[in-house]
mmCIF file of C-alpha atoms in Angstrom:
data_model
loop_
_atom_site.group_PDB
_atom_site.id
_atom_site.type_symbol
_atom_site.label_atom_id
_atom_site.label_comp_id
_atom_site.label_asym_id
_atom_site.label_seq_id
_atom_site.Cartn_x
_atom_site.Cartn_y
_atom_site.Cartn_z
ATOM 1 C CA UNK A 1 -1.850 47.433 117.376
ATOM 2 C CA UNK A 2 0.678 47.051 120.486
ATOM 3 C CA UNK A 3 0.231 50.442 120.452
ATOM 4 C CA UNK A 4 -3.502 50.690 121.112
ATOM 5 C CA UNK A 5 -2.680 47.966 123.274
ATOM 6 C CA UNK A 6 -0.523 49.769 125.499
ATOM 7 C CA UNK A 7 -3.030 53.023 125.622
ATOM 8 C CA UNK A 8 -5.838 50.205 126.444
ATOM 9 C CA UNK A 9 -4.310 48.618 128.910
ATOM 10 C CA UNK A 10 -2.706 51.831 130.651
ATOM 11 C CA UNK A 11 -6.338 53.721 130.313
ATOM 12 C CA UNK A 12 -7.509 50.472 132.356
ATOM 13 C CA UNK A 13 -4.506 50.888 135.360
ATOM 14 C CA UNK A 14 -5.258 53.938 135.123
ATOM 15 C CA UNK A 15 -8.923 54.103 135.610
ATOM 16 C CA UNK A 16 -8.862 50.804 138.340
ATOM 17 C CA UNK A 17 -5.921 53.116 139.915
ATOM 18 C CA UNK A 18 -8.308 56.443 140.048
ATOM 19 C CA UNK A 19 -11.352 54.224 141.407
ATOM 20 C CA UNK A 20 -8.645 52.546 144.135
ATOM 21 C CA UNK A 21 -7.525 56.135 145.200
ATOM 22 C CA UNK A 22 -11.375 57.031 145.277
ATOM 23 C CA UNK A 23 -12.396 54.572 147.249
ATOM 24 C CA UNK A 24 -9.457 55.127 149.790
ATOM 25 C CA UNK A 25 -10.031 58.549 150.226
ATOM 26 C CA UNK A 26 -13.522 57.800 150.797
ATOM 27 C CA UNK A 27 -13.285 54.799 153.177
ATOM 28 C CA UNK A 28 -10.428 57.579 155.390
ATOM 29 C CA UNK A 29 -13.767 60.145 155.481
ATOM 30 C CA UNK A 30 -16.047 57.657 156.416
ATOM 31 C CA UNK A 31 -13.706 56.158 158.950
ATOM 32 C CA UNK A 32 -12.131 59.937 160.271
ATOM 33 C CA UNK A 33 -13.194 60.171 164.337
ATOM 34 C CA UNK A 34 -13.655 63.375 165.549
ATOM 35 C CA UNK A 35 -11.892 63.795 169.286
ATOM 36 C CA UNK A 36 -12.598 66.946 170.898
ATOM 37 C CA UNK A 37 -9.262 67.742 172.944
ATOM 38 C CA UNK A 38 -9.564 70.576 176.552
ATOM 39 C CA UNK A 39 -6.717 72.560 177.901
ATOM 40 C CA UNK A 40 -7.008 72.631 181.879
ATOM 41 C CA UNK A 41 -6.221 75.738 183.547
ATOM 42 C CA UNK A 42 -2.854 76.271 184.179
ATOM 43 C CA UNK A 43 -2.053 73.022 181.946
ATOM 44 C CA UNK A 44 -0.255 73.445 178.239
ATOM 45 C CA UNK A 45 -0.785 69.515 177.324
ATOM 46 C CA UNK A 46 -4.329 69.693 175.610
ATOM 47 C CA UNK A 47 -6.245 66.239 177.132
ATOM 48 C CA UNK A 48 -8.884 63.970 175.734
ATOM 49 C CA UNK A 49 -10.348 63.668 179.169
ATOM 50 C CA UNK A 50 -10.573 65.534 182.271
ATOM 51 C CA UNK A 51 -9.267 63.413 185.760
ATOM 52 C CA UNK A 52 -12.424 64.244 188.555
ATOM 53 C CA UNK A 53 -11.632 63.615 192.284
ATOM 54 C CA UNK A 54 -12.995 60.425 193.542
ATOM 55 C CA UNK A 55 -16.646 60.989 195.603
ATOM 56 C CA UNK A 56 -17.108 59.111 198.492
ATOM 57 C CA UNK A 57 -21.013 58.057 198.767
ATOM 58 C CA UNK A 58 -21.616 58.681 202.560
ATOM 59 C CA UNK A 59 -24.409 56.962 204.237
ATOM 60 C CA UNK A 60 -27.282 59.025 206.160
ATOM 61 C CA UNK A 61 -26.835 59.218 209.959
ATOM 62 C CA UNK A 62 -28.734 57.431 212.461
ATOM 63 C CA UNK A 63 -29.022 58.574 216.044
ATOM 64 C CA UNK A 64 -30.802 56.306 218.795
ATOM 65 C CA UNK A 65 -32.099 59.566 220.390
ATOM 66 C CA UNK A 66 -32.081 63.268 220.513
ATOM 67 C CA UNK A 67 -28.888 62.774 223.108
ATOM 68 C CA UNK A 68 -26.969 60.495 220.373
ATOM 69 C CA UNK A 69 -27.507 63.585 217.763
ATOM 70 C CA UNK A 70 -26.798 66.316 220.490
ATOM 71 C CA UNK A 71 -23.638 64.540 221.413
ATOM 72 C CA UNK A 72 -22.831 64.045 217.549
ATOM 73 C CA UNK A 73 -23.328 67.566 217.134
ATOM 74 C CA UNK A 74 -20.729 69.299 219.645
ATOM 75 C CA UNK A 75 -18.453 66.469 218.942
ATOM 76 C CA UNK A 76 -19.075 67.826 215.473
ATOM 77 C CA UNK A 77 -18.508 71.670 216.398
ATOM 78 C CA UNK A 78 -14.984 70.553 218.054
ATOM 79 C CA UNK A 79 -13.986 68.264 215.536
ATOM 80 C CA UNK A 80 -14.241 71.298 213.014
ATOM 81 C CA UNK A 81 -12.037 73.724 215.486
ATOM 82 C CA UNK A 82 -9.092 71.987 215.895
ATOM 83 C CA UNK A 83 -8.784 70.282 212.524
ATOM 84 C CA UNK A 84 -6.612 72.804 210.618
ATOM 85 C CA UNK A 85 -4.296 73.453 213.851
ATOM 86 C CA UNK A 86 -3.656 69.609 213.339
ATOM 87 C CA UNK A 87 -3.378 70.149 209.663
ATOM 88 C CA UNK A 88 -1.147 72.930 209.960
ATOM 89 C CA UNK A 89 0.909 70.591 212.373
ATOM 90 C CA UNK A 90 1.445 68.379 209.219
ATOM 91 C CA UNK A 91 2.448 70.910 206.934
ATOM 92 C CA UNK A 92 5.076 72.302 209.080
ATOM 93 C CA UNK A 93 6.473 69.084 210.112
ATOM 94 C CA UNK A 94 6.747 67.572 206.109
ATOM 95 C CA UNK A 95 8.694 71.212 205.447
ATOM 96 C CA UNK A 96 11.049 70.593 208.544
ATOM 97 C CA UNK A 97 11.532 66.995 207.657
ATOM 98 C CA UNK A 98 12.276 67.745 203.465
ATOM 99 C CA UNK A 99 14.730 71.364 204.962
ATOM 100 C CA UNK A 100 16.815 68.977 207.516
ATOM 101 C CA UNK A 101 17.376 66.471 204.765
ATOM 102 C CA UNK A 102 19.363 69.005 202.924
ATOM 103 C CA UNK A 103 21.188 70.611 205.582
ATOM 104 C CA UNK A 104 24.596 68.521 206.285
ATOM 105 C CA UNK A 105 25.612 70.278 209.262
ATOM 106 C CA UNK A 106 24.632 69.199 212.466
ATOM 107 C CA UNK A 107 25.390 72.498 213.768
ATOM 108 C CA UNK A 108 22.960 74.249 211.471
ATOM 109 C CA UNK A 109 20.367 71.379 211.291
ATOM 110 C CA UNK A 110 20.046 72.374 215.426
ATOM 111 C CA UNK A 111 19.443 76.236 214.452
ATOM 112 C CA UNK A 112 16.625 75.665 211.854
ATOM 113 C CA UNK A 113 15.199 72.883 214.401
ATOM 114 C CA UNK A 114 15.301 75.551 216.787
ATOM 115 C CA UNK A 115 13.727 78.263 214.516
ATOM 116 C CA UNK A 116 10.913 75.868 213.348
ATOM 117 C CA UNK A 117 10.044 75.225 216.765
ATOM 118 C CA UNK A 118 9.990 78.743 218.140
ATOM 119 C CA UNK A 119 7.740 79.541 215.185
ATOM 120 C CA UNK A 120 5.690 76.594 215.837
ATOM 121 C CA UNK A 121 5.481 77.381 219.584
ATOM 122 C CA UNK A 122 4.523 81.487 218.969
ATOM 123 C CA UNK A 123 1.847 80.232 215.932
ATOM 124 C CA UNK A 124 0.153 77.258 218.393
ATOM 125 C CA UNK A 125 0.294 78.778 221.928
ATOM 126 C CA UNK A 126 -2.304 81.458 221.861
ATOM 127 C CA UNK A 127 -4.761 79.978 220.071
ATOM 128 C CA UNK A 128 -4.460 76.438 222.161
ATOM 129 C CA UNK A 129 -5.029 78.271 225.330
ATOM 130 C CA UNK A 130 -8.330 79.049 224.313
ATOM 131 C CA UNK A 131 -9.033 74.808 223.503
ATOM 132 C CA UNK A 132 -10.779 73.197 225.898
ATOM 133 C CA UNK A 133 -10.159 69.795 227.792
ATOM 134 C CA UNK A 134 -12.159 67.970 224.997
ATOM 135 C CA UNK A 135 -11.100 70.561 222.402
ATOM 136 C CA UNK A 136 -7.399 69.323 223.359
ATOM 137 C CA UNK A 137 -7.609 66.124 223.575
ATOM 138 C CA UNK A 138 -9.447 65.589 219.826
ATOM 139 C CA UNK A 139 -6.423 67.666 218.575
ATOM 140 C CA UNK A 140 -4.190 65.516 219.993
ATOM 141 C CA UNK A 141 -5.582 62.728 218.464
ATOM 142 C CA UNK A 142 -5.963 64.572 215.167
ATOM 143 C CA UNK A 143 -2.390 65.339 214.993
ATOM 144 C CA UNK A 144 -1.774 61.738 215.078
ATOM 145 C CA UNK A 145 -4.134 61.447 212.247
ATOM 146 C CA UNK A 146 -2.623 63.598 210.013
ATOM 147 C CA UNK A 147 1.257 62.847 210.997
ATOM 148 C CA UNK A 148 1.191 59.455 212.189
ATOM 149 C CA UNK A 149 3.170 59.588 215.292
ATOM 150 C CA UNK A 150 1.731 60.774 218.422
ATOM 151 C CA UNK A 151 2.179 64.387 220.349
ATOM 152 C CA UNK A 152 4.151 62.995 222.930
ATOM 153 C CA UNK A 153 6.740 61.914 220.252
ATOM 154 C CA UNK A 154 6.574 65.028 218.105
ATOM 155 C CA UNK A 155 7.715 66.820 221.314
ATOM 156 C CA UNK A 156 10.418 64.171 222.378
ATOM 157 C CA UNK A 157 11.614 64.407 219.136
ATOM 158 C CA UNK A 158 11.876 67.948 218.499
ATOM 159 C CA UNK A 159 13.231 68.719 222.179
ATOM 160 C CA UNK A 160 14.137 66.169 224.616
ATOM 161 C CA UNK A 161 12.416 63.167 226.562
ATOM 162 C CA UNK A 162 12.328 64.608 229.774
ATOM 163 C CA UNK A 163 10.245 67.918 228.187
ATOM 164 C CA UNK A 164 8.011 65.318 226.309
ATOM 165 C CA UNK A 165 7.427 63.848 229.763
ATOM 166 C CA UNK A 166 6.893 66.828 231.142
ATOM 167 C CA UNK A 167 4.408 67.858 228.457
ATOM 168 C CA UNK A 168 2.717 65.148 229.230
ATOM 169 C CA UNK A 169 2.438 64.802 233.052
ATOM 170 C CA UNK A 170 1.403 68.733 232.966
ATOM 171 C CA UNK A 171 -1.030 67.634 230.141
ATOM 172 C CA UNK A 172 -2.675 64.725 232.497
ATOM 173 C CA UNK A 173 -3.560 67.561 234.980
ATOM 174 C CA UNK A 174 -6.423 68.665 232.518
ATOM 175 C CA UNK A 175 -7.128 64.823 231.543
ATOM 176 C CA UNK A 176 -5.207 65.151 228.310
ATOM 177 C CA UNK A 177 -2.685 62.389 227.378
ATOM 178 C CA UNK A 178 0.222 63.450 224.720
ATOM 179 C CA UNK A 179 0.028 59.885 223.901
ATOM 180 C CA UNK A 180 -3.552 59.723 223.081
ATOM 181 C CA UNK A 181 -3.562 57.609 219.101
ATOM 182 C CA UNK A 182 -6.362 57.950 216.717
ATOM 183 C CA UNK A 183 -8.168 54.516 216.475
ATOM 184 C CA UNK A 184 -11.845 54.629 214.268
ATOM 185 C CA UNK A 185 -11.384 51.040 213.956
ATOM 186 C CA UNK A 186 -11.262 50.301 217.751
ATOM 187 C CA UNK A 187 -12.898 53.578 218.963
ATOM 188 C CA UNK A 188 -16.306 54.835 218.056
ATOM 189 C CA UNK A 189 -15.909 58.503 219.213
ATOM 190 C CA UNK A 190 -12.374 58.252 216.800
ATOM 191 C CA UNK A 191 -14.564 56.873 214.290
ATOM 192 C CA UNK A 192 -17.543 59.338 214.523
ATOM 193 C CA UNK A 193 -14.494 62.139 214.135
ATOM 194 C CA UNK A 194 -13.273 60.337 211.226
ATOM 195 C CA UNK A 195 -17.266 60.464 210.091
ATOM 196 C CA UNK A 196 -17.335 64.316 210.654
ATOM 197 C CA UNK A 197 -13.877 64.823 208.566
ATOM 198 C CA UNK A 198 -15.198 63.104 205.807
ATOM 199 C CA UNK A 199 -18.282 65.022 205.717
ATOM 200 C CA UNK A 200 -16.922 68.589 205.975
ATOM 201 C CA UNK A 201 -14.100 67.522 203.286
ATOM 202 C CA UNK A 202 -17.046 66.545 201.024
ATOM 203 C CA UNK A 203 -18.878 69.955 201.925
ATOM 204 C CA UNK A 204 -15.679 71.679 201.675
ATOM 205 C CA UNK A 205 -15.950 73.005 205.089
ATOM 206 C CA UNK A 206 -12.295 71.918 205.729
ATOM 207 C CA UNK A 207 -9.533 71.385 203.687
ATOM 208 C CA UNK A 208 -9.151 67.636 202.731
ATOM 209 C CA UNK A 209 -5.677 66.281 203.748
ATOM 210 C CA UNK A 210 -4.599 62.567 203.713
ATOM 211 C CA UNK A 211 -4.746 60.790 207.497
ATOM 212 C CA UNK A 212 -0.927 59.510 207.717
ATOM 213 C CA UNK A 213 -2.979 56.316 208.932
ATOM 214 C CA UNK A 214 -3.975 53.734 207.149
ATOM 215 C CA UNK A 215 -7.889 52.831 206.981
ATOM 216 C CA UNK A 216 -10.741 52.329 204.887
ATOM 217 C CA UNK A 217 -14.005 54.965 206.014
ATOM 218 C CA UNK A 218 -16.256 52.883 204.306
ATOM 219 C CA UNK A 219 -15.235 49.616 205.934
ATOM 220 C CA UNK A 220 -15.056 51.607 209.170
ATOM 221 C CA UNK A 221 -18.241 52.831 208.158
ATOM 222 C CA UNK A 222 -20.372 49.022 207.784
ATOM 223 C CA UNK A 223 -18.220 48.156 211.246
ATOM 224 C CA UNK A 224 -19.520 50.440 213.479
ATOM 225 C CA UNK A 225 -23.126 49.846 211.579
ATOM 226 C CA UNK A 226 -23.270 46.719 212.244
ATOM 227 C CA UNK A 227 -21.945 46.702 215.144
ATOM 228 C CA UNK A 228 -24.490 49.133 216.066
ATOM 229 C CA UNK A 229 -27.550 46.716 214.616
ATOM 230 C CA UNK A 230 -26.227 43.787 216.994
ATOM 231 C CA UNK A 231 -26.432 45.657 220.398
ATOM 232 C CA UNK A 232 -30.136 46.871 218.670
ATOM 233 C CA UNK A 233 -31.228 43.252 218.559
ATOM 234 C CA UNK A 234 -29.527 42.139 221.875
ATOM 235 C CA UNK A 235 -31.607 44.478 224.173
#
């Protein structure tokens, strides 16, 4: 009889175990998620999800007149010229900047400074010639954009003071100030440049590169509108 017992009640373990396990393994197939993992291009770590760029929604243009849009237009055409001389301007001076920091010598540190700038001067000069006044002047202020410290100081730093000044004072003969900053907040022609950045970057007409400067386009962007709606309501 204990015997039977035993059988019974191990049969029963047995049979509550088999049901337990069932259940289990069916709850885990119910409850199994599917995720779909991607391998980017040039990535081995496989990813769940892929990282876009952010978009910036730009708002549609609004001229006054014909002149407004004409005006918007070449500003547009020499906005899109100079850009990647200023760009290339940043590039060179982040790779002087990170090459000096790990040369100890003073000595040597004056002989790459040297180098750079010779290569900077032969790679700049014969295409600047051909800028004009405004041409000049936007790239001026673009290279302030995109390195945060004026002309004027790029050149005092990398020669002397007295050939920054004279940089300058030869640069005021064609009504071009070294010293010129880029201001969209303050300045609407900065800010209409700033427009016409953001709208080739988007078109990928130029290369996008971070402004060294700190701003918000958007914010710029509902300034200069509204600003724009006042002097509208005034007349």
């Amino acid at each position: 009889m204990k015997y039977i017992f035993f059988l019974t009640l191990l049969s029963g373990i047995s049979g509550f175990a088999q049901v337990s396990v069932s259940r289990a393994i069916d709850t885990v197939q119910h409850d199994t998620v599917e995720k779909k993992y991607m391998i980017i291009a040039g990535d081995s770590v496989p990813r769940e999800t892929i990282d876009l760029e952010e978009v910036i929604l730009l708002r549609k243009l609004k001229f006054d007149d014909i002149n407004d849009r004409r005006r918007y237009l070449i500003l547009r055409r020499k906005t899109r010229k100079v850009y990647p001389y200023a760009k290339l301007a940043s590039e060179r001076l982040v790779d002087l900047n990170s090459r000096l920091d790990q040369i100890k010598s003073r000595r040597a540190r004056k002989k790459y400074t040297k180098i750079v700038q010779d290569y900077i001067e032969d790679e700049f000069s014969t295409e600047l010639k051909k800028l004009t006044r405004t041409e000049g002047q936007i790239l001026v202020k673009l290279i302030h954009r995109q390195t945060g410290t004026t002309a004027f100081n790029l050149v005092r730093n990398l020669k002397s003071g007295w050939r920054a000044f004279w940089y300058n004072t030869t640069a005021s003969m064609f009504d071009i100030s070294l010293k010129e900053e880029y201001d969209p907040e303050f300045n609407q022609e900065d800010f209409l440049i700033e427009d016409i950045l953001q709208r080739s970057f988007r078109d990928n007409i130029l290369e996008r590169q971070a402004s060294a400067l700190k701003f918000e386009y958007l914010d710029l962007t509902d300034k200069w509108n509204n600003s724009d709606s006042q002097k509208k309501r005034s007349r």
